[in-house]
Coordinates of C-alpha atoms in Angstrom, one line a residue:
M1 CA 3.5 -15.7 -0.9
S2 CA 1.5 -13.0 -2.6
Q3 CA 2.3 -12.3 -6.2
E4 CA 1.9 -9.0 -7.9
Y5 CA 1.4 -7.6 -11.4
H6 CA 3.0 -4.2 -12.1
V7 CA 2.2 -1.9 -15.0
T8 CA 4.1 1.4 -15.6
S9 CA 4.0 3.9 -18.3
L10 CA 6.8 6.3 -19.4
V11 CA 7.4 9.1 -21.8
V12 CA 10.9 8.7 -23.1
H13 CA 12.7 11.5 -24.9
A14 CA 15.5 10.5 -27.3
A15 CA 17.7 12.4 -29.6
P16 CA 15.9 12.6 -33.0
T17 CA 19.0 11.1 -34.7
A18 CA 18.8 8.0 -32.3
V19 CA 15.1 7.2 -32.7
T20 CA 15.5 4.0 -34.7
Q21 CA 18.2 2.6 -32.4
V22 CA 16.4 3.5 -29.2
Q23 CA 13.2 1.9 -30.5
K24 CA 15.1 -1.4 -31.2
D25 CA 16.8 -1.3 -27.8
I26 CA 13.6 -0.7 -25.9
E27 CA 11.8 -3.4 -27.9
A28 CA 14.6 -5.8 -26.9
L29 CA 13.8 -5.4 -23.2
T30 CA 11.5 -8.0 -21.6
G31 CA 8.1 -6.7 -20.7
T32 CA 8.2 -3.5 -22.7
D33 CA 5.8 -2.2 -25.3
I34 CA 6.1 1.0 -27.4
H35 CA 2.7 2.5 -28.2
A36 CA 3.8 5.7 -30.0
V37 CA 7.0 7.2 -31.5
T38 CA 7.4 10.7 -33.0
D39 CA 10.1 11.8 -35.4
E40 CA 11.2 14.3 -32.7
G41 CA 12.1 11.4 -30.4
K42 CA 9.2 11.1 -28.0
F43 CA 8.1 7.6 -27.1
V44 CA 5.1 6.3 -25.1
V45 CA 6.2 3.1 -23.4
T46 CA 4.6 0.6 -21.0
L47 CA 6.5 -1.8 -18.8
E48 CA 4.9 -4.9 -17.3
G49 CA 6.4 -7.2 -14.7
E50 CA 5.9 -9.3 -11.6
T51 CA 8.0 -7.2 -9.3
Q52 CA 8.8 -3.6 -8.6
A53 CA 12.5 -4.4 -9.1
S54 CA 11.9 -5.7 -12.7
I55 CA 10.1 -2.4 -13.5
L56 CA 12.9 -0.3 -12.0
N57 CA 15.6 -2.4 -13.8
N58 CA 13.9 -1.7 -17.2
V59 CA 13.5 2.1 -16.3
E60 CA 17.2 2.2 -15.5
A61 CA 18.1 0.3 -18.7
I62 CA 16.1 2.7 -20.8
N63 CA 17.7 5.7 -19.1
A64 CA 21.1 4.2 -19.8
L65 CA 20.5 3.7 -23.6
N66 CA 22.7 5.7 -26.0
G67 CA 20.5 8.5 -27.4
V68 CA 18.0 8.6 -24.5
L69 CA 17.8 12.2 -23.1
S70 CA 15.3 11.6 -20.4
S71 CA 12.3 9.5 -19.2
S72 CA 9.3 10.5 -17.1
L73 CA 7.2 8.1 -15.2
V74 CA 3.5 8.8 -16.0
Y75 CA 1.7 6.0 -14.2
H76 CA 2.3 3.0 -12.0
Q77 CA -0.2 0.4 -10.8
V78 CA 0.2 -2.7 -8.7
E79 CA -2.4 -5.5 -8.7
P80 CA -2.3 -8.6 -6.6
I81 CA -2.4 -11.9 -8.5
E82 CA -4.8 -14.2 -6.7
E83 CA -3.8 -17.8 -6.6
K84 CA -6.5 -20.2 -7.6
S85 CA -7.2 -23.0 -5.3
E86 CA -8.0 -26.5 -6.5
E87 CA -11.6 -25.8 -5.7
T88 CA -11.8 -22.7 -7.9
P89 CA -12.8 -23.5 -11.5

C-alpha cells in the first residue's frame, strides 16, 4: 500500500478577544504548527498528516473552535512516502 505525506497551510481568523484560547486549542491538535499570530486574530498554521482525512479532520476541528471566525486554505501538497526495501541502505 502506498503511503502519503500531506502538508497544508491555512490562514485562520479568530476574534481578537479569543486569540490566546484559539492558539492553545490549535496547538493541542496533532500535526499542527502555528507560525505567526497577530493581535488582530490572524494565524498562519500548517497541518501535517499521513492521510487527507487527518488533514480535513484538523481543518474541521479548527473551524469548530470557539472564537474562530473563518479559515482559508492556502496550500496543500501530497508526497508519496517510498518504502525502503531491505536492499536500500
